[in-house]
PDB file of C-alpha atoms in Angstrom:
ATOM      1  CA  UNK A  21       0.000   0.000   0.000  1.00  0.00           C
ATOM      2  CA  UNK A  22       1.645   3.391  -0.847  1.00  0.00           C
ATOM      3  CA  UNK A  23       0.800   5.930   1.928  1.00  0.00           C
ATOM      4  CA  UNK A  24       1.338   9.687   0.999  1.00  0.00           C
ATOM      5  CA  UNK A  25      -1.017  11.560   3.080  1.00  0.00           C
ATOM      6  CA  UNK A  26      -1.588  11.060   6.550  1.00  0.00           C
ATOM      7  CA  UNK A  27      -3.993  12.500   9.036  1.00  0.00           C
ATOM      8  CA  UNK A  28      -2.218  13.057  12.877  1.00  0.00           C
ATOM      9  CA  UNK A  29      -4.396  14.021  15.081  1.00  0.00           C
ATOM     10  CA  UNK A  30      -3.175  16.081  18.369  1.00  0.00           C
ATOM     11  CA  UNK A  31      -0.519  17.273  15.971  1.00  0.00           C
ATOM     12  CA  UNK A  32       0.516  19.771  18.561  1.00  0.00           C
ATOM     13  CA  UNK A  33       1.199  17.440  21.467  1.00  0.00           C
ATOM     14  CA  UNK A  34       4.191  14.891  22.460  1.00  0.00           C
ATOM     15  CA  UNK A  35       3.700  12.560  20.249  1.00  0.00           C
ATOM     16  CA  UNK A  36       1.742  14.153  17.718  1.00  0.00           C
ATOM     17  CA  UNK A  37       4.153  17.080  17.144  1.00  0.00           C
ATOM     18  CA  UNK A  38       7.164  14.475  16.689  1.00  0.00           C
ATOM     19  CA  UNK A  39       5.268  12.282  14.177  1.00  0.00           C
ATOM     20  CA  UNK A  40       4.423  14.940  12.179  1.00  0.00           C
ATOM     21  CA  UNK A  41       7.711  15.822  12.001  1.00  0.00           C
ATOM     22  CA  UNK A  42       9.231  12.559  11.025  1.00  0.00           C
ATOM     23  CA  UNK A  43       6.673  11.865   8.393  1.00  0.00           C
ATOM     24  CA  UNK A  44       6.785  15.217   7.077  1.00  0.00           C
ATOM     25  CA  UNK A  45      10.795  14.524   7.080  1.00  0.00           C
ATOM     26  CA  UNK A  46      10.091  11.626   4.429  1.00  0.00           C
ATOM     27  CA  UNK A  47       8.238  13.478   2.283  1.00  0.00           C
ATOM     28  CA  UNK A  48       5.060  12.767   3.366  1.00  0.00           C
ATOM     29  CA  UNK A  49       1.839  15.067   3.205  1.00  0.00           C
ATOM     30  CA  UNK A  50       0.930  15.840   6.946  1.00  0.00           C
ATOM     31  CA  UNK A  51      -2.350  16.947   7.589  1.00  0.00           C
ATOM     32  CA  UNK A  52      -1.902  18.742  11.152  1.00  0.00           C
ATOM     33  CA  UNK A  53      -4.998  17.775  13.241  1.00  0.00           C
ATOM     34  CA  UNK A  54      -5.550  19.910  16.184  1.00  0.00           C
ATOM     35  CA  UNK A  55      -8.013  22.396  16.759  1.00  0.00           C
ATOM     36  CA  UNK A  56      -6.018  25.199  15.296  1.00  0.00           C
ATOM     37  CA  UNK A  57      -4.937  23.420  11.976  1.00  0.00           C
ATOM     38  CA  UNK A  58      -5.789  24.289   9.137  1.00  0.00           C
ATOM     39  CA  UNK A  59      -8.475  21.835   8.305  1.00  0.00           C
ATOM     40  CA  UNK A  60      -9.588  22.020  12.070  1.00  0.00           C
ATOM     41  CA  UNK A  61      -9.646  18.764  14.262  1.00  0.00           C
ATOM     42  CA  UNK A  62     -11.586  18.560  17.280  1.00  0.00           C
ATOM     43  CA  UNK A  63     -12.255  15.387  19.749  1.00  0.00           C
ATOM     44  CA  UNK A  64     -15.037  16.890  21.070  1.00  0.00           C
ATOM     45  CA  UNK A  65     -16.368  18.097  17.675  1.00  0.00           C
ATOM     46  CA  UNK A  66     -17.121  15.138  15.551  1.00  0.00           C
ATOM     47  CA  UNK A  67     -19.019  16.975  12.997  1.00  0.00           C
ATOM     48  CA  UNK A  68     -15.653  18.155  11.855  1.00  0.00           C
ATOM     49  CA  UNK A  69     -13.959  14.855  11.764  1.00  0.00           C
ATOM     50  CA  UNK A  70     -14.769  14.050   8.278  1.00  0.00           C
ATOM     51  CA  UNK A  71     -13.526  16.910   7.198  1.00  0.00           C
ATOM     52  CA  UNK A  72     -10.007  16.113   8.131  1.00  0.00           C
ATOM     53  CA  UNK A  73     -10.159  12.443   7.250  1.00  0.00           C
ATOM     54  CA  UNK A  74     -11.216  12.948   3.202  1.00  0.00           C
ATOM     55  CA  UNK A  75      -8.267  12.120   1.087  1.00  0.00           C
ATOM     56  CA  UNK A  76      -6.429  10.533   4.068  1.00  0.00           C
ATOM     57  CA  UNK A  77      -4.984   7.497   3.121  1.00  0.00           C
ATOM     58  CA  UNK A  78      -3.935   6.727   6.882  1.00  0.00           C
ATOM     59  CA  UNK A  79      -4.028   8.355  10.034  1.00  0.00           C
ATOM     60  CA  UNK A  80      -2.448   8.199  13.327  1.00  0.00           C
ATOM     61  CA  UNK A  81      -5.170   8.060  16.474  1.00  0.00           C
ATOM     62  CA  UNK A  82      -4.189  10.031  20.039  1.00  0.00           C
ATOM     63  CA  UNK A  83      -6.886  10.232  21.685  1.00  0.00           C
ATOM     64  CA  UNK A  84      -7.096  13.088  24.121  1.00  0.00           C
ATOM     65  CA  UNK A  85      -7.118  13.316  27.604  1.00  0.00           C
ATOM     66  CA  UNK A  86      -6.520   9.547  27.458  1.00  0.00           C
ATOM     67  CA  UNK A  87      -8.017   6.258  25.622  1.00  0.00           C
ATOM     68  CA  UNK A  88      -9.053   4.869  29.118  1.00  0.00           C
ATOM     69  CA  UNK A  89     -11.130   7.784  29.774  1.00  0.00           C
ATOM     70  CA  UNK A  90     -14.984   7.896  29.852  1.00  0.00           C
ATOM     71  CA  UNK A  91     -16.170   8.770  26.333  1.00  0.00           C
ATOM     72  CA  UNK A  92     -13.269   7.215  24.717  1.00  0.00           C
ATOM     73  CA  UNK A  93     -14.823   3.776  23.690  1.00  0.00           C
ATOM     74  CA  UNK A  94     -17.814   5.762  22.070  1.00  0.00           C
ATOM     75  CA  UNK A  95     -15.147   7.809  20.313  1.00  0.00           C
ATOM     76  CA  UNK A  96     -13.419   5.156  18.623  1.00  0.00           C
ATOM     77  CA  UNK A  97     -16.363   3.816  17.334  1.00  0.00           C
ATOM     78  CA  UNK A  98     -17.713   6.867  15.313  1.00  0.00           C
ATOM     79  CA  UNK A  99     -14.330   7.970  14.792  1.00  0.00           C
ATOM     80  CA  UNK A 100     -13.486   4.316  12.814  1.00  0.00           C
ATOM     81  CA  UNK A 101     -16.795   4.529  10.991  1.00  0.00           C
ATOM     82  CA  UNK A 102     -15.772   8.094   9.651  1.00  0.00           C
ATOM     83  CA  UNK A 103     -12.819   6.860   8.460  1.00  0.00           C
ATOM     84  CA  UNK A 104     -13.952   3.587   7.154  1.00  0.00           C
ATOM     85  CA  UNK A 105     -16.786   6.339   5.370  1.00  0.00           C
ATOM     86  CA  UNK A 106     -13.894   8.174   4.307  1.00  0.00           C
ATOM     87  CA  UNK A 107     -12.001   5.707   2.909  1.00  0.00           C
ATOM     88  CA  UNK A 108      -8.952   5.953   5.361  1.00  0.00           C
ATOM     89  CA  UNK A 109      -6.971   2.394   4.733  1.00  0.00           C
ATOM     90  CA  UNK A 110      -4.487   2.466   7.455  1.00  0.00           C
ATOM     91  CA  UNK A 111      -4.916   3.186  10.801  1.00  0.00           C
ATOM     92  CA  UNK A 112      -2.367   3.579  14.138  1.00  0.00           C
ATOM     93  CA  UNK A 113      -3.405   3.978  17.410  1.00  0.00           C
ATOM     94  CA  UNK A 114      -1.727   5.320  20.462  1.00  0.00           C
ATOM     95  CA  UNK A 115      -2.910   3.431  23.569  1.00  0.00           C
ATOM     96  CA  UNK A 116      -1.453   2.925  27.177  1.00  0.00           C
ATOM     97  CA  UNK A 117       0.008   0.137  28.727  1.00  0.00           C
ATOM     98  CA  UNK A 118      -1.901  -2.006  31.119  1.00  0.00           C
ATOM     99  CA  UNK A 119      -5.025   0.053  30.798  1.00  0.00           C
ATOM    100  CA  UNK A 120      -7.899  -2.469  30.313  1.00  0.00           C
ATOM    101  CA  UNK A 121     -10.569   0.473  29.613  1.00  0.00           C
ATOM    102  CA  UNK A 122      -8.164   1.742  26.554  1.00  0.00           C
ATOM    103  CA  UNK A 123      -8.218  -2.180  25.497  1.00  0.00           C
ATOM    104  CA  UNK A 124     -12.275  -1.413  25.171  1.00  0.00           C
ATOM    105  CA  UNK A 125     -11.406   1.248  22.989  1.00  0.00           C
ATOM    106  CA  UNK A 126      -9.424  -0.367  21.274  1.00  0.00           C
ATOM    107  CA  UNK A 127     -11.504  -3.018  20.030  1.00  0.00           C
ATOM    108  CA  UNK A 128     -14.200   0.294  19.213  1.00  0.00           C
ATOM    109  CA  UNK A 129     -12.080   1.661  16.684  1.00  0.00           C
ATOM    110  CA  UNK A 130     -10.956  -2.143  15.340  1.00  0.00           C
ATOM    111  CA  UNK A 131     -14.284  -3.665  14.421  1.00  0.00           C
ATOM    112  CA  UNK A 132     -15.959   0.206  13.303  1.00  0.00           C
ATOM    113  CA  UNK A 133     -12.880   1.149  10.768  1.00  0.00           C
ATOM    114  CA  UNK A 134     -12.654  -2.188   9.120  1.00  0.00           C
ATOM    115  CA  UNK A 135      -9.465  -1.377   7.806  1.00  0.00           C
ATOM    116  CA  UNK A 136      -5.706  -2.469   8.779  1.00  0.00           C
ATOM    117  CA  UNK A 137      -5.192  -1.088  12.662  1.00  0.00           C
ATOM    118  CA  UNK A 138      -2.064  -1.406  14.541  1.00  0.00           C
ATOM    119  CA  UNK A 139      -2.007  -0.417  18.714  1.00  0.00           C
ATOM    120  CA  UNK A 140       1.078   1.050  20.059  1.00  0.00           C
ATOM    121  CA  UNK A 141       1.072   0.905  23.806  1.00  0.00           C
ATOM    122  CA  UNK A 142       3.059   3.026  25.771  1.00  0.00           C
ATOM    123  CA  UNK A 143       4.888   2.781  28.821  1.00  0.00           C
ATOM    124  CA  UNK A 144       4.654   5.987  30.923  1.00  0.00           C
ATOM    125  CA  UNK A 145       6.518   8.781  28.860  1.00  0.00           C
ATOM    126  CA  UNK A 146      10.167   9.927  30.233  1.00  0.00           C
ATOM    127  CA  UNK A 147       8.773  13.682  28.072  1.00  0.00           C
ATOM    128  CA  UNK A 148       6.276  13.932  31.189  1.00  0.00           C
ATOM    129  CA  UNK A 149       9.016  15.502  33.143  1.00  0.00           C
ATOM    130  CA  UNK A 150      10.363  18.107  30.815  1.00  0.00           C
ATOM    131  CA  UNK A 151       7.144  18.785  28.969  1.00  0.00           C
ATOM    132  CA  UNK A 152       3.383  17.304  30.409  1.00  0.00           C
ATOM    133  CA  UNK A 153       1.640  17.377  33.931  1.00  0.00           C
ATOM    134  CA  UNK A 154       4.949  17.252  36.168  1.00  0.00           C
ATOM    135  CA  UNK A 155       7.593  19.808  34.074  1.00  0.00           C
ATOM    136  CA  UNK A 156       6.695  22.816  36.544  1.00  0.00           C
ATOM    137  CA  UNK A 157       6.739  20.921  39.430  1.00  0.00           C
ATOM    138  CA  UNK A 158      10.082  19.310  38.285  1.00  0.00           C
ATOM    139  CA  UNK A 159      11.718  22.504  37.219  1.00  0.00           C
ATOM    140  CA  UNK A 160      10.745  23.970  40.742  1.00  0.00           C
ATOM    141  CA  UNK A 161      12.585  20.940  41.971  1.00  0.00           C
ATOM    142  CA  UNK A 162      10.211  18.974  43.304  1.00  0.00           C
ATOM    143  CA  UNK A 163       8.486  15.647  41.801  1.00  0.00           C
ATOM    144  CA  UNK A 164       4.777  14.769  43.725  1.00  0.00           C
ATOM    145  CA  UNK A 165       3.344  12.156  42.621  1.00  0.00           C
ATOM    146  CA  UNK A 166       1.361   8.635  43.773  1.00  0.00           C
ATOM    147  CA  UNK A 167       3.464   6.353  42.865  1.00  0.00           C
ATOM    148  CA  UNK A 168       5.543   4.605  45.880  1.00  0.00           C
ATOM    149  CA  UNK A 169       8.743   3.012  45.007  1.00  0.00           C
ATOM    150  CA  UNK A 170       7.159   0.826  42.084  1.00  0.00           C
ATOM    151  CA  UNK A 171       9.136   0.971  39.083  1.00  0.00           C
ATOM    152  CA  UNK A 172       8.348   1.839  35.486  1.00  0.00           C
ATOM    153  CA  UNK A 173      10.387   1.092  32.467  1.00  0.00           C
ATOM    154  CA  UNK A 174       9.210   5.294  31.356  1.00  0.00           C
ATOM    155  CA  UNK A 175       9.346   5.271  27.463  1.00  0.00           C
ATOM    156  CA  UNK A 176      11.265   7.875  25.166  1.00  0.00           C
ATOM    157  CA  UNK A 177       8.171  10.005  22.888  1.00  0.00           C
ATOM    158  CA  UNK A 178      11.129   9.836  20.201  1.00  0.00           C
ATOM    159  CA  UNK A 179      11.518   6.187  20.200  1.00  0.00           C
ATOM    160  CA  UNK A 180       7.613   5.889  20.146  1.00  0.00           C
ATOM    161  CA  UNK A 181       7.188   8.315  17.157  1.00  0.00           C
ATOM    162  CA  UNK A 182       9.943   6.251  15.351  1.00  0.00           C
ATOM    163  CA  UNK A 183       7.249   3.000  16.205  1.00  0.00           C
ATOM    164  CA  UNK A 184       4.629   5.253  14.598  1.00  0.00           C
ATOM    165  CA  UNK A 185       5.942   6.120  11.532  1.00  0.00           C
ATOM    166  CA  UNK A 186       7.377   2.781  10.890  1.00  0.00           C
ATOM    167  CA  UNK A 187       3.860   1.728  11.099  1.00  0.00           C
ATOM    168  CA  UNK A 188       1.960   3.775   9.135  1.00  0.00           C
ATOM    169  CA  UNK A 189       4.835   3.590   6.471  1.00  0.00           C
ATOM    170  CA  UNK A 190       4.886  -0.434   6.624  1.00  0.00           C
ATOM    171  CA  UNK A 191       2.818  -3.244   5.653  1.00  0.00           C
ATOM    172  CA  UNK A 192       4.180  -5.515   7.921  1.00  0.00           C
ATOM    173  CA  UNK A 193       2.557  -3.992  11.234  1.00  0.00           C
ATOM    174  CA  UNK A 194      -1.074  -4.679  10.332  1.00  0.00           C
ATOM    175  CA  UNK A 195      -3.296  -6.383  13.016  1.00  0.00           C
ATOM    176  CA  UNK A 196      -0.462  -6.273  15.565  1.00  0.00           C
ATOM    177  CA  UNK A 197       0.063  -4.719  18.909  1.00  0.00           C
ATOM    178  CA  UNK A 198       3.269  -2.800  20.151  1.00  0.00           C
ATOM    179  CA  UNK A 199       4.227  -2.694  23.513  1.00  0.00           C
ATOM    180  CA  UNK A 200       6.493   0.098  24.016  1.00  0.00           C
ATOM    181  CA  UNK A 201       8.804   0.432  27.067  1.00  0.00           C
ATOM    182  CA  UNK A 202      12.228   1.808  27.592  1.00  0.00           C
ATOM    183  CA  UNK A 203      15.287  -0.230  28.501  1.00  0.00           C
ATOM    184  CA  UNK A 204      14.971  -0.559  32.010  1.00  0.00           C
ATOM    185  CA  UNK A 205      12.354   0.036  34.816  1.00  0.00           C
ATOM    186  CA  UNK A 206      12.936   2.795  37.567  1.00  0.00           C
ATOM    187  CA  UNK A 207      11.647   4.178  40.321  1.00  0.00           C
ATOM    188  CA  UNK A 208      10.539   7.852  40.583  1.00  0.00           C
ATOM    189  CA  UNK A 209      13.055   8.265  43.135  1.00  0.00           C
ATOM    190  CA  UNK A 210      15.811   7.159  40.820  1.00  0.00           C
ATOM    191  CA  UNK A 211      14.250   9.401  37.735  1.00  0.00           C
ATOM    192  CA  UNK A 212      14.997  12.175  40.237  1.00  0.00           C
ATOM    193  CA  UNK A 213      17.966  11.819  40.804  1.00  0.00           C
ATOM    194  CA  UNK A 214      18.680  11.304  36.774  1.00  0.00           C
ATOM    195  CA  UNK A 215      16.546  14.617  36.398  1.00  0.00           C
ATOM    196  CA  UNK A 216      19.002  15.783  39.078  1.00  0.00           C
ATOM    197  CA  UNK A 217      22.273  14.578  37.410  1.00  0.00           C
ATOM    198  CA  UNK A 218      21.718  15.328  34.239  1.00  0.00           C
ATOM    199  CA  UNK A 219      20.812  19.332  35.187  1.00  0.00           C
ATOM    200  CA  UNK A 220      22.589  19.443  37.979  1.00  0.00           C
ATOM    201  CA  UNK A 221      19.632  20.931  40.391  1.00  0.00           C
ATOM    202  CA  UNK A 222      18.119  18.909  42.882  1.00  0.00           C
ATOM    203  CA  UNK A 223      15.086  17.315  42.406  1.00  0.00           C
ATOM    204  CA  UNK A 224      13.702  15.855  45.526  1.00  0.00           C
ATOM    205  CA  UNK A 225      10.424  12.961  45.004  1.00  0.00           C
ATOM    206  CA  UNK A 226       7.866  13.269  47.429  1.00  0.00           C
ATOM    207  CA  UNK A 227       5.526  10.211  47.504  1.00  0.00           C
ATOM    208  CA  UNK A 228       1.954  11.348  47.943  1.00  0.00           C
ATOM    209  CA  UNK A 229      -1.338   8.990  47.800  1.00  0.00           C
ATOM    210  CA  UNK A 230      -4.068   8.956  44.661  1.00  0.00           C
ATOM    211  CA  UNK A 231      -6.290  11.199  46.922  1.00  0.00           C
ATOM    212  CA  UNK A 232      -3.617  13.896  48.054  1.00  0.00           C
ATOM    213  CA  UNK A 233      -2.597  13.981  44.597  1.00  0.00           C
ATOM    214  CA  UNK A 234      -5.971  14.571  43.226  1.00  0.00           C
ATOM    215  CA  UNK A 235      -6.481  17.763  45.458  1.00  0.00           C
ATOM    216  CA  UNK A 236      -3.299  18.833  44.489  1.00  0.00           C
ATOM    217  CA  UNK A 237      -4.447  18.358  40.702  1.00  0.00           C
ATOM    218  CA  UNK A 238      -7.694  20.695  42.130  1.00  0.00           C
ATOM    219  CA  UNK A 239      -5.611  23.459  43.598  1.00  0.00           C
ATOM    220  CA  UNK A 240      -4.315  24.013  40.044  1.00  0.00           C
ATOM    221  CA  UNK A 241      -7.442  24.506  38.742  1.00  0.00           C
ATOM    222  CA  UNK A 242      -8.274  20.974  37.168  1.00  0.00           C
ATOM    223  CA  UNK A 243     -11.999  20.280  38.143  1.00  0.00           C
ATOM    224  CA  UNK A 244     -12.353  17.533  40.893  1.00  0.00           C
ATOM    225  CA  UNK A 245     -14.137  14.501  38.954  1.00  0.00           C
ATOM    226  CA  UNK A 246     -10.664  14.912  36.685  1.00  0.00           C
ATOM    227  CA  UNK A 247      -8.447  15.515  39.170  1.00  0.00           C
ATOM    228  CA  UNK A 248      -9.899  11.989  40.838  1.00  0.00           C
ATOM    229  CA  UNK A 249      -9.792  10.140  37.303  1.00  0.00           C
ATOM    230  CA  UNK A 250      -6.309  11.301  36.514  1.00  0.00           C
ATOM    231  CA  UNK A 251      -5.378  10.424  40.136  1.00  0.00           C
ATOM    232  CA  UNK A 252      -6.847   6.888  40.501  1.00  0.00           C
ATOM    233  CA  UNK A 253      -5.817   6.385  36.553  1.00  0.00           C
ATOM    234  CA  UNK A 254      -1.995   6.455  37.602  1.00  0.00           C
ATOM    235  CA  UNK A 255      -2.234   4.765  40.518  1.00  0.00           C
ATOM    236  CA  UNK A 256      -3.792   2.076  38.898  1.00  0.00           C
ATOM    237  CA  UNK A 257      -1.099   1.839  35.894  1.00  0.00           C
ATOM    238  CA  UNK A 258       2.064   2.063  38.812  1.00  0.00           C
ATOM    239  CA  UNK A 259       0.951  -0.800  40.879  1.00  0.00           C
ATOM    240  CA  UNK A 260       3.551  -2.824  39.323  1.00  0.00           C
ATOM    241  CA  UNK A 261       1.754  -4.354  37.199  1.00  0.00           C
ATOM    242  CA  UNK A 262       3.584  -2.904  33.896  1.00  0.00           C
ATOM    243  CA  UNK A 263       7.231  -2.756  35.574  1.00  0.00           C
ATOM    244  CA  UNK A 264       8.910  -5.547  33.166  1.00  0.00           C
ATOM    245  CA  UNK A 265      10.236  -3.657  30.230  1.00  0.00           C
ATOM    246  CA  UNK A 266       9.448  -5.146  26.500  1.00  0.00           C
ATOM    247  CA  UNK A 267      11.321  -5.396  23.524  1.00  0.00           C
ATOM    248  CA  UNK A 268       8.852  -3.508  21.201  1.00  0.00           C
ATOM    249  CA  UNK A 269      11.147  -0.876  20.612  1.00  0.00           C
ATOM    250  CA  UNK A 270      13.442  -3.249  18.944  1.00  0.00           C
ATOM    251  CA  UNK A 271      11.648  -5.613  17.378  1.00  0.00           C
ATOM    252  CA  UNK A 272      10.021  -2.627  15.278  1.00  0.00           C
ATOM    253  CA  UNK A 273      13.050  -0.739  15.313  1.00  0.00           C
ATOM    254  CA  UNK A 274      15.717  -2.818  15.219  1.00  0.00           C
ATOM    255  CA  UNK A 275      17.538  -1.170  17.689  1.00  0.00           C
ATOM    256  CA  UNK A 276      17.447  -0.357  21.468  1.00  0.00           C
ATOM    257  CA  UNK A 277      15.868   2.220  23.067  1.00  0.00           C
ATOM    258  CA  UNK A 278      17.144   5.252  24.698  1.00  0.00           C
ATOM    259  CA  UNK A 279      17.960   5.025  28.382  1.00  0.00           C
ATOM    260  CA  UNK A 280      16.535   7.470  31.193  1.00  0.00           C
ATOM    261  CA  UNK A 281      19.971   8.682  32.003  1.00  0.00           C
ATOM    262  CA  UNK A 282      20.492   9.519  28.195  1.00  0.00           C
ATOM    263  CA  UNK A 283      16.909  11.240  27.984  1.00  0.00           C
ATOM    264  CA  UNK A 284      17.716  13.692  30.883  1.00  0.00           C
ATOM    265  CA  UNK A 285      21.125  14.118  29.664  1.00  0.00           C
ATOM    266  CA  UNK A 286      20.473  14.825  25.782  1.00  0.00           C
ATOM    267  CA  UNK A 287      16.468  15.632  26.595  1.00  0.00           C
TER     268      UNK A 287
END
């Protein structure tokens, strides 16, 4: 199948932004999804999705604020059955790790699109310190969060765009599921004192439980039912249930992936 345009949707975020880039890189027509692009693309606003889907011939799903979140099942249904209408022929999706609500999801988009759908998984992503939810706090010098001393094996966003592109680009990744880790698991205390290294300004963890963090997520303004999803949501994922790093990265790849220590070092 010979892709040349693609659809990304939440071109402007981590993952979306670096995708764009690499497929725009290989000479690829990117069609920017987000709500400011120029063909706009709202998740909230399917009347618009069609719109950005004609003359697609794949498209890369991120489904914001998260594919386990309330709504998101529903989504992927009418999403896949605009594209299927559209005739979109390819199809990647972004889902996380050990989430079995996104798995629901999952299976939405699969059986409405029709058309050949390959999951990428992530592990927790090492860009949420320098760029998502916890960059302030981390800046500041200070990393809250609720997850103990369980470990996560926190994936790179450019190693996981590299995943996406080889799959939308490739024949070979249809029907399958990627799941996407870095090379080893840490704790949070040991990503702060990487974070720490690497800038050379203290970062101190501070351990908190789901419900502290939620009112923390409150004080900033986020509104309380999701403050409490977000909350429960990572406490769920860093029970230790997805601490065993995979080889995703290089069985796609065929490479390793980077390191913590050389994400904080080289960002």
């Amino acid at each position: 199948m010979t892709i040349r345009t693609v659809l990304v949707t939440g071109a402007t975020g981590k993952t979306g932004r670096r995708v764009a880039e690499r497929l725009a890189a290989r000479g690829l027509t990117v069609r920017e999804g987000s709500r400011s692009g120029a063909v706009p693309f709202d998740w909230e606003a399917p009347e618009g999705w069609a719109a950005a889907l004609r003359g697609a011939d794949a498209a890369y799903v991120n489904y914001y604020p998260d594919l386990a979140a309330p709504g998101a099942t529903e989504a992927m249904g009418a999403f896949g059955a605009a594209a299927a209408r559209e005739g979109v022929r390819r199809l990647t999706l972004l889902s996380g790790r050990g989430e079995p609500a996104a798995v629901a999801a999952e299976e939405a988009l699969r059986e409405a699109a029709g058309v050949e759908l390959t999951v990428v998984r992530g592990a927790f992503f090492a860009q949420n310190f320098t760029e998502g939810l916890l960059a302030e706090g981390v800046a500041a010098g200070e990393l809250v969060f609720p997850a103990g001393d369980t470990p996560e094996p926190f994936v790179d966003v450019a190693d996981l765009a590299d995943v996406v592109v080889e799959t939308l680009l490739s024949d070979v990744h249809a029907g399958l599921v990627h799941e996407l880790t870095g090379p080893r698991a840490l704790t949070f205390a040991e990503v702060a004192a990487e974070l720490s290294r690497a800038s050379g300004r203290p970062v101190a963890y501070t351990s908190v439980t789901a419900e502290a963090y939620a009112e923390l997520l409150t004080g900033f303004g986020l509104p309380r039912p999701e403050a409490e999803w977000l909350a429960d949501l990572f406490a769920t994922l860093l029970d230790g249930h997805n601490a065993e790093p995979t080889d995703g990265v290089k069985r796609v790849l065929g490479r390793e992936p980077r390191s913590f220590a050389r994400f904080a070092a080289e960002g």
